[in-house]
PDB file of C-alpha atoms in Angstrom:
ATOM      1  CA  ILE A   1      12.361  12.014  -1.686  1.00 69.00           C
ATOM      2  CA  LEU A   2      11.156  10.468   1.620  1.00 77.00           C
ATOM      3  CA  ASN A   3      13.080   7.399   2.811  1.00 88.00           C
ATOM      4  CA  VAL A   4      10.848   4.621   4.615  1.00 94.00           C
ATOM      5  CA  GLU A   5      12.922   1.511   5.443  1.00 95.00           C
ATOM      6  CA  GLN A   6      11.737  -1.739   6.758  1.00 96.00           C
ATOM      7  CA  SER A   7      13.889  -4.574   8.205  1.00 96.00           C
ATOM      8  CA  PRO A   8      14.192  -7.496   7.878  1.00 96.00           C
ATOM      9  CA  GLN A   9      13.186  -7.759   3.996  1.00 94.00           C
ATOM     10  CA  SER A  10      11.908 -11.380   4.560  1.00 95.00           C
ATOM     11  CA  LEU A  11      11.601 -13.655   7.842  1.00 95.00           C
ATOM     12  CA  HIS A  12      10.875 -17.241   8.545  1.00 96.00           C
ATOM     13  CA  VAL A  13       9.558 -18.308  11.991  1.00 96.00           C
ATOM     14  CA  GLN A  14       8.231 -21.335  13.548  1.00 97.00           C
ATOM     15  CA  GLU A  15       4.629 -21.617  14.612  1.00 97.00           C
ATOM     16  CA  GLY A  16       4.597 -20.256  18.023  1.00 97.00           C
ATOM     17  CA  ASP A  17       7.457 -17.883  18.171  1.00 96.00           C
ATOM     18  CA  SER A  18       7.135 -14.346  18.600  1.00 96.00           C
ATOM     19  CA  THR A  19       8.558 -11.761  16.261  1.00 95.00           C
ATOM     20  CA  ASN A  20       9.128  -8.105  15.387  1.00 95.00           C
ATOM     21  CA  PHE A  21       9.868  -5.926  12.495  1.00 94.00           C
ATOM     22  CA  THR A  22      11.015  -2.479  12.230  1.00 97.00           C
ATOM     23  CA  CYS A  23       9.958   0.527  10.142  1.00 97.00           C
ATOM     24  CA  SER A  24      12.221   3.755  10.143  1.00 97.00           C
ATOM     25  CA  PHE A  25      11.014   6.967   8.650  1.00 95.00           C
ATOM     26  CA  PRO A  26      11.930  10.880   8.726  1.00 91.00           C
ATOM     27  CA  SER A  27      11.449  12.326  11.975  1.00 86.00           C
ATOM     28  CA  SER A  28      10.512  15.482  10.566  1.00 85.00           C
ATOM     29  CA  ASN A  29       6.958  16.450   9.036  1.00 86.00           C
ATOM     30  CA  PHE A  30       5.400  13.723  10.819  1.00 89.00           C
ATOM     31  CA  TYR A  31       1.601  13.171  10.505  1.00 88.00           C
ATOM     32  CA  ALA A  32       0.977   9.495  10.837  1.00 91.00           C
ATOM     33  CA  LEU A  33       2.331   6.092  10.683  1.00 94.00           C
ATOM     34  CA  HIS A  34       0.417   3.257   8.805  1.00 94.00           C
ATOM     35  CA  TRP A  35       0.959  -0.464   9.214  1.00 96.00           C
ATOM     36  CA  TYR A  36      -0.727  -2.773   6.852  1.00 96.00           C
ATOM     37  CA  ARG A  37      -0.746  -6.504   6.107  1.00 96.00           C
ATOM     38  CA  TRP A  38      -0.953  -7.755   2.356  1.00 94.00           C
ATOM     39  CA  GLU A  39      -1.722 -11.403   1.892  1.00 93.00           C
ATOM     40  CA  THR A  40      -1.244 -12.629  -1.806  1.00 86.00           C
ATOM     41  CA  ALA A  41      -4.286 -11.834  -3.990  1.00 84.00           C
ATOM     42  CA  LYS A  42      -6.072  -9.612  -1.348  1.00 90.00           C
ATOM     43  CA  SER A  43      -6.112  -6.282  -0.383  1.00 91.00           C
ATOM     44  CA  PRO A  44      -3.824  -4.766   1.938  1.00 92.00           C
ATOM     45  CA  GLU A  45      -5.459  -4.801   5.274  1.00 92.00           C
ATOM     46  CA  ALA A  46      -5.001  -1.778   7.663  1.00 92.00           C
ATOM     47  CA  LEU A  47      -3.787  -2.920  11.034  1.00 95.00           C
ATOM     48  CA  PHE A  48      -2.938   0.427  12.953  1.00 94.00           C
ATOM     49  CA  VAL A  49      -2.604   4.219  12.303  1.00 92.00           C
ATOM     50  CA  MET A  50      -0.279   5.544  14.860  1.00 93.00           C
ATOM     51  CA  THR A  51      -0.031   9.717  15.336  1.00 90.00           C
ATOM     52  CA  LEU A  52       1.271  10.398  18.631  1.00 91.00           C
ATOM     53  CA  ASN A  53       4.968   9.651  19.765  1.00 92.00           C
ATOM     54  CA  GLY A  54       4.876   6.928  22.614  1.00 92.00           C
ATOM     55  CA  ASP A  55       1.831   5.228  20.965  1.00 93.00           C
ATOM     56  CA  GLU A  56       1.207   1.543  21.652  1.00 96.00           C
ATOM     57  CA  LYS A  57      -1.599  -0.362  19.777  1.00 95.00           C
ATOM     58  CA  LYS A  58      -2.628  -3.604  20.200  1.00 96.00           C
ATOM     59  CA  LYS A  59      -4.954  -5.823  17.859  1.00 94.00           C
ATOM     60  CA  GLY A  60      -5.087  -9.443  19.023  1.00 95.00           C
ATOM     61  CA  ARG A  61      -1.719 -10.785  19.054  1.00 97.00           C
ATOM     62  CA  ILE A  62      -0.424  -8.072  17.044  1.00 97.00           C
ATOM     63  CA  SER A  63       1.099  -4.799  18.684  1.00 97.00           C
ATOM     64  CA  ALA A  64       2.756  -1.701  17.407  1.00 97.00           C
ATOM     65  CA  THR A  65       5.113   1.049  19.055  1.00 97.00           C
ATOM     66  CA  LEU A  66       5.974   4.596  17.747  1.00 97.00           C
ATOM     67  CA  ASN A  67       8.889   6.755  18.478  1.00 96.00           C
ATOM     68  CA  THR A  68       8.533  10.002  16.328  1.00 95.00           C
ATOM     69  CA  LYS A  69      11.537  11.750  17.830  1.00 94.00           C
ATOM     70  CA  GLU A  70      13.840   9.224  16.638  1.00 94.00           C
ATOM     71  CA  GLY A  71      11.886   7.985  13.572  1.00 95.00           C
ATOM     72  CA  TYR A  72      11.153   4.225  14.174  1.00 96.00           C
ATOM     73  CA  SER A  73       8.114   1.873  14.581  1.00 97.00           C
ATOM     74  CA  TYR A  74       8.045  -1.569  15.674  1.00 98.00           C
ATOM     75  CA  LEU A  75       5.540  -4.318  14.973  1.00 98.00           C
ATOM     76  CA  TYR A  76       5.526  -7.254  17.071  1.00 97.00           C
ATOM     77  CA  ILE A  77       3.516 -10.567  16.501  1.00 97.00           C
ATOM     78  CA  LYS A  78       3.137 -12.849  19.710  1.00 97.00           C
ATOM     79  CA  GLY A  79       2.895 -16.632  19.106  1.00 97.00           C
ATOM     80  CA  SER A  80       2.942 -16.545  15.294  1.00 97.00           C
ATOM     81  CA  GLN A  81       0.505 -18.944  13.478  1.00 96.00           C
ATOM     82  CA  PRO A  82       0.516 -19.906   9.787  1.00 95.00           C
ATOM     83  CA  GLU A  83      -2.249 -17.346   9.028  1.00 95.00           C
ATOM     84  CA  ASP A  84      -0.040 -14.448   9.941  1.00 96.00           C
ATOM     85  CA  SER A  85       2.221 -15.217   6.989  1.00 96.00           C
ATOM     86  CA  ALA A  86       1.865 -12.007   4.709  1.00 96.00           C
ATOM     87  CA  THR A  87       3.792  -9.027   3.849  1.00 96.00           C
ATOM     88  CA  TYR A  88       3.710  -6.234   6.568  1.00 97.00           C
ATOM     89  CA  LEU A  89       4.089  -2.882   5.286  1.00 96.00           C
ATOM     90  CA  CYS A  90       4.464   0.489   6.781  1.00 96.00           C
ATOM     91  CA  ALA A  91       3.616   3.712   5.555  1.00 94.00           C
ATOM     92  CA  PHE A  92       4.651   7.355   6.688  1.00 93.00           C
ATOM     93  CA  ALA A  93       2.256   9.949   6.128  1.00 89.00           C
ATOM     94  CA  GLY A  94       3.970  13.394   6.244  1.00 84.00           C
ATOM     95  CA  SER A  95       2.288  16.918   6.272  1.00 67.00           C
ATOM     96  CA  ALA A  96       0.928  16.398   2.770  1.00 58.00           C
ATOM     97  CA  ARG A  97      -1.081  13.178   4.048  1.00 65.00           C
ATOM     98  CA  GLN A  98       0.264  11.207   1.305  1.00 80.00           C
ATOM     99  CA  LEU A  99       1.536   7.865   1.962  1.00 88.00           C
ATOM    100  CA  THR A 100       5.127   6.735   1.524  1.00 91.00           C
ATOM    101  CA  PHE A 101       5.481   2.937   1.760  1.00 93.00           C
ATOM    102  CA  GLY A 102       8.377   1.011   2.765  1.00 94.00           C
ATOM    103  CA  SER A 103       9.320  -2.073   0.785  1.00 93.00           C
ATOM    104  CA  GLY A 104       7.820  -4.497   3.381  1.00 94.00           C
ATOM    105  CA  THR A 105       8.655  -7.352   5.433  1.00 96.00           C
ATOM    106  CA  GLN A 106       7.685 -10.745   4.126  1.00 96.00           C
ATOM    107  CA  LEU A 107       6.664 -13.014   7.108  1.00 97.00           C
ATOM    108  CA  THR A 108       6.370 -16.813   6.626  1.00 97.00           C
ATOM    109  CA  VAL A 109       5.261 -18.694   9.552  1.00 96.00           C
ATOM    110  CA  LEU A 110       6.163 -22.539   9.264  1.00 95.00           C
ATOM    111  CA  PRO A 111       3.988 -25.030  10.930  1.00 91.00           C
TER     112      PRO A 111
ATOM    113  CA  SER B   1     -14.883   1.308   5.884  1.00 78.00           C
ATOM    114  CA  ALA B   2     -14.851   1.172   2.088  1.00 86.00           C
ATOM    115  CA  VAL B   3     -15.150  -1.917  -0.171  1.00 91.00           C
ATOM    116  CA  ILE B   4     -13.159  -1.394  -3.391  1.00 94.00           C
ATOM    117  CA  SER B   5     -13.204  -3.848  -6.485  1.00 95.00           C
ATOM    118  CA  GLN B   6     -10.771  -3.832  -9.487  1.00 96.00           C
ATOM    119  CA  LYS B   7     -10.918  -5.193 -12.852  1.00 96.00           C
ATOM    120  CA  PRO B   8      -9.215  -7.194 -14.278  1.00 97.00           C
ATOM    121  CA  SER B   9      -7.637  -8.988 -11.253  1.00 95.00           C
ATOM    122  CA  ARG B  10      -4.735 -10.174 -13.345  1.00 96.00           C
ATOM    123  CA  ASP B  11      -3.648  -9.893 -17.015  1.00 97.00           C
ATOM    124  CA  ILE B  12      -0.792 -11.028 -19.425  1.00 97.00           C
ATOM    125  CA  CYS B  13      -0.182  -8.394 -22.400  1.00 96.00           C
ATOM    126  CA  GLN B  14       2.205  -7.876 -25.196  1.00 97.00           C
ATOM    127  CA  ARG B  15       4.377  -5.040 -25.360  1.00 97.00           C
ATOM    128  CA  GLY B  16       3.141  -1.919 -27.055  1.00 97.00           C
ATOM    129  CA  THR B  17      -0.309  -2.720 -26.228  1.00 97.00           C
ATOM    130  CA  SER B  18      -2.725  -0.719 -23.700  1.00 97.00           C
ATOM    131  CA  LEU B  19      -4.543  -2.091 -20.586  1.00 97.00           C
ATOM    132  CA  THR B  20      -7.454  -0.078 -18.748  1.00 98.00           C
ATOM    133  CA  ILE B  21      -7.963  -1.053 -15.290  1.00 98.00           C
ATOM    134  CA  GLN B  22     -11.026  -0.261 -13.439  1.00 98.00           C
ATOM    135  CA  CYS B  23     -11.759   0.865  -9.668  1.00 97.00           C
ATOM    136  CA  GLN B  24     -14.931   0.640  -8.096  1.00 97.00           C
ATOM    137  CA  VAL B  25     -15.924   1.930  -4.564  1.00 96.00           C
ATOM    138  CA  ASP B  26     -19.098   1.086  -2.519  1.00 94.00           C
ATOM    139  CA  SER B  27     -19.612   4.596  -1.445  1.00 92.00           C
ATOM    140  CA  GLN B  28     -18.734   8.149  -2.594  1.00 92.00           C
ATOM    141  CA  VAL B  29     -15.327   9.539  -2.119  1.00 90.00           C
ATOM    142  CA  THR B  30     -13.514  12.589  -3.096  1.00 87.00           C
ATOM    143  CA  MET B  31      -9.907  11.174  -3.489  1.00 88.00           C
ATOM    144  CA  MET B  32      -8.793   8.040  -5.266  1.00 93.00           C
ATOM    145  CA  PHE B  33      -5.395   6.985  -5.516  1.00 94.00           C
ATOM    146  CA  TRP B  34      -3.412   4.873  -8.103  1.00 96.00           C
ATOM    147  CA  TYR B  35      -0.331   2.868  -6.806  1.00 96.00           C
ATOM    148  CA  ARG B  36       1.817   0.374  -8.381  1.00 96.00           C
ATOM    149  CA  GLN B  37       4.252  -2.181  -6.698  1.00 93.00           C
ATOM    150  CA  GLN B  38       7.050  -3.232  -9.055  1.00 93.00           C
ATOM    151  CA  PRO B  39       8.647  -6.497  -8.256  1.00 90.00           C
ATOM    152  CA  GLY B  40      10.800  -6.109  -5.095  1.00 85.00           C
ATOM    153  CA  GLN B  41       9.831  -2.639  -4.681  1.00 88.00           C
ATOM    154  CA  SER B  42       7.653  -0.613  -2.372  1.00 88.00           C
ATOM    155  CA  LEU B  43       4.116   0.566  -3.351  1.00 92.00           C
ATOM    156  CA  THR B  44       4.568   3.788  -5.143  1.00 93.00           C
ATOM    157  CA  LEU B  45       1.850   6.430  -5.747  1.00 93.00           C
ATOM    158  CA  ILE B  46       1.183   7.207  -9.420  1.00 96.00           C
ATOM    159  CA  ALA B  47      -1.503   9.630  -9.071  1.00 95.00           C
ATOM    160  CA  THR B  48      -4.309  11.092  -7.270  1.00 93.00           C
ATOM    161  CA  ALA B  49      -7.508  11.235  -8.940  1.00 92.00           C
ATOM    162  CA  ASN B  50     -10.331  13.917  -7.818  1.00 86.00           C
ATOM    163  CA  GLN B  51     -13.903  13.981  -9.531  1.00 83.00           C
ATOM    164  CA  GLY B  52     -14.108  16.696 -12.067  1.00 80.00           C
ATOM    165  CA  SER B  53     -10.581  17.858 -12.248  1.00 82.00           C
ATOM    166  CA  GLU B  54      -7.242  16.435 -13.876  1.00 87.00           C
ATOM    167  CA  ALA B  55      -5.395  14.055 -12.124  1.00 92.00           C
ATOM    168  CA  THR B  56      -2.242  14.872 -10.077  1.00 92.00           C
ATOM    169  CA  TYR B  57       0.899  12.834 -10.992  1.00 95.00           C
ATOM    170  CA  GLU B  58       3.828  12.037  -8.961  1.00 93.00           C
ATOM    171  CA  SER B  59       7.197  12.644 -10.086  1.00 92.00           C
ATOM    172  CA  GLY B  60       8.282  10.101 -12.563  1.00 93.00           C
ATOM    173  CA  PHE B  61       4.645   9.509 -13.998  1.00 96.00           C
ATOM    174  CA  VAL B  62       2.944  11.274 -16.851  1.00 95.00           C
ATOM    175  CA  ILE B  63      -0.610  11.472 -17.997  1.00 96.00           C
ATOM    176  CA  ASP B  64       0.538  10.125 -21.641  1.00 96.00           C
ATOM    177  CA  LYS B  65       1.781   6.860 -20.089  1.00 97.00           C
ATOM    178  CA  PHE B  66      -0.919   6.621 -17.266  1.00 97.00           C
ATOM    179  CA  PRO B  67      -3.920   8.438 -18.276  1.00 96.00           C
ATOM    180  CA  ILE B  68      -6.496   8.438 -15.535  1.00 96.00           C
ATOM    181  CA  SER B  69     -10.499   8.865 -15.673  1.00 94.00           C
ATOM    182  CA  ARG B  70     -12.651   9.908 -13.001  1.00 94.00           C
ATOM    183  CA  PRO B  71     -16.204  10.165 -13.987  1.00 92.00           C
ATOM    184  CA  ASN B  72     -17.867   9.969 -10.862  1.00 91.00           C
ATOM    185  CA  LEU B  73     -17.370   9.910  -7.013  1.00 92.00           C
ATOM    186  CA  THR B  74     -17.240   5.952  -6.946  1.00 94.00           C
ATOM    187  CA  PHE B  75     -15.128   5.056  -9.956  1.00 95.00           C
ATOM    188  CA  SER B  76     -11.746   5.579 -11.698  1.00 96.00           C
ATOM    189  CA  THR B  77      -9.880   3.983 -14.349  1.00 96.00           C
ATOM    190  CA  LEU B  78      -6.134   3.773 -15.023  1.00 97.00           C
ATOM    191  CA  THR B  79      -4.578   2.937 -18.368  1.00 98.00           C
ATOM    192  CA  VAL B  80      -1.152   1.611 -18.736  1.00 98.00           C
ATOM    193  CA  SER B  81      -0.321   2.680 -22.413  1.00 97.00           C
ATOM    194  CA  ASN B  82       2.262   1.410 -24.710  1.00 97.00           C
ATOM    195  CA  MET B  83       3.378  -1.176 -22.319  1.00 97.00           C
ATOM    196  CA  SER B  84       6.962  -2.732 -22.032  1.00 97.00           C
ATOM    197  CA  PRO B  85       8.018  -5.191 -19.664  1.00 96.00           C
ATOM    198  CA  GLU B  86       9.076  -2.823 -17.204  1.00 95.00           C
ATOM    199  CA  ASP B  87       5.480  -2.060 -16.347  1.00 97.00           C
ATOM    200  CA  SER B  88       4.775  -5.386 -14.905  1.00 97.00           C
ATOM    201  CA  SER B  89       3.662  -4.739 -11.576  1.00 96.00           C
ATOM    202  CA  ILE B  90       0.680  -4.859  -9.244  1.00 96.00           C
ATOM    203  CA  TYR B  91      -1.653  -1.999  -9.603  1.00 97.00           C
ATOM    204  CA  LEU B  92      -3.691  -0.938  -6.846  1.00 97.00           C
ATOM    205  CA  CYS B  93      -6.415   1.725  -6.343  1.00 96.00           C
ATOM    206  CA  SER B  94      -7.224   3.221  -2.873  1.00 94.00           C
ATOM    207  CA  VAL B  95      -9.333   5.605  -1.224  1.00 92.00           C
ATOM    208  CA  GLU B  96      -8.887   7.795   1.972  1.00 83.00           C
ATOM    209  CA  GLY B  97     -10.649   7.019   5.210  1.00 74.00           C
ATOM    210  CA  GLY B  98     -10.624  10.568   6.281  1.00 66.00           C
ATOM    211  CA  LEU B  99      -8.209  12.691   8.092  1.00 61.00           C
ATOM    212  CA  GLY B 100      -5.773  10.673  10.215  1.00 62.00           C
ATOM    213  CA  GLU B 101      -7.817   7.479   9.066  1.00 74.00           C
ATOM    214  CA  THR B 102      -6.288   4.557   7.137  1.00 82.00           C
ATOM    215  CA  GLN B 103      -6.353   4.332   3.409  1.00 88.00           C
ATOM    216  CA  TYR B 104      -8.369   1.344   2.058  1.00 92.00           C
ATOM    217  CA  PHE B 105      -7.157  -0.638  -0.972  1.00 94.00           C
ATOM    218  CA  GLY B 106      -8.397  -2.643  -3.739  1.00 95.00           C
ATOM    219  CA  PRO B 107      -7.261  -6.250  -4.257  1.00 94.00           C
ATOM    220  CA  GLY B 108      -4.901  -5.176  -7.037  1.00 95.00           C
ATOM    221  CA  THR B 109      -4.176  -5.841 -10.779  1.00 97.00           C
ATOM    222  CA  ARG B 110      -1.520  -8.011 -11.499  1.00 96.00           C
ATOM    223  CA  LEU B 111      -0.101  -7.102 -14.782  1.00 97.00           C
ATOM    224  CA  LEU B 112       2.759  -9.220 -16.643  1.00 97.00           C
ATOM    225  CA  VAL B 113       4.079  -7.517 -19.817  1.00 97.00           C
ATOM    226  CA  LEU B 114       5.762  -9.884 -22.307  1.00 96.00           C
TER     227      LEU B 114
END
């Protein structure tokens, strides 16, 4: 059974604050690490797919880093806005290419 | 990318009944996936549905409880049979974007079993 863990489980920040979350995953049989944003009543939205150790990806105010050797990824949000409030999911894809999800970090940005 | 719709978006059901969830994709795809998220838990893969063959179920999920149909390359259904309150979850379908690409998800079906 693959173990994908995310921390913290939930987070409240003030508008304008920067924040980051952690995803830890198995360091063996690594194929890709996915990040999604999931707002209530909407489809999970893909943010990043990361495949290479040392990868850094950026999309607007959101960025992510990847360390496959130690099995972790960080997601950063710079200058959080209320519209960033969502659950952020990471998912590990091993050699089987199936996704194993963490339980998510629920972010609330307070105006 | 793929646009995926699901029906119903939510339902409240009585224990012992069954509910069929529909998933429609705007393009032809080989593999479709069904997930569920129980309250406070991770998204968990139920099964993979390929057109023209039996669905492949993950450990802990069986065909009698979660029968799946895949009649063509754009459509699939998942039935939650003989429901109990433990089946209260969000059920999502998804499709693969391609090797190394993301998966695209439907908006989910929110099921409450009383």
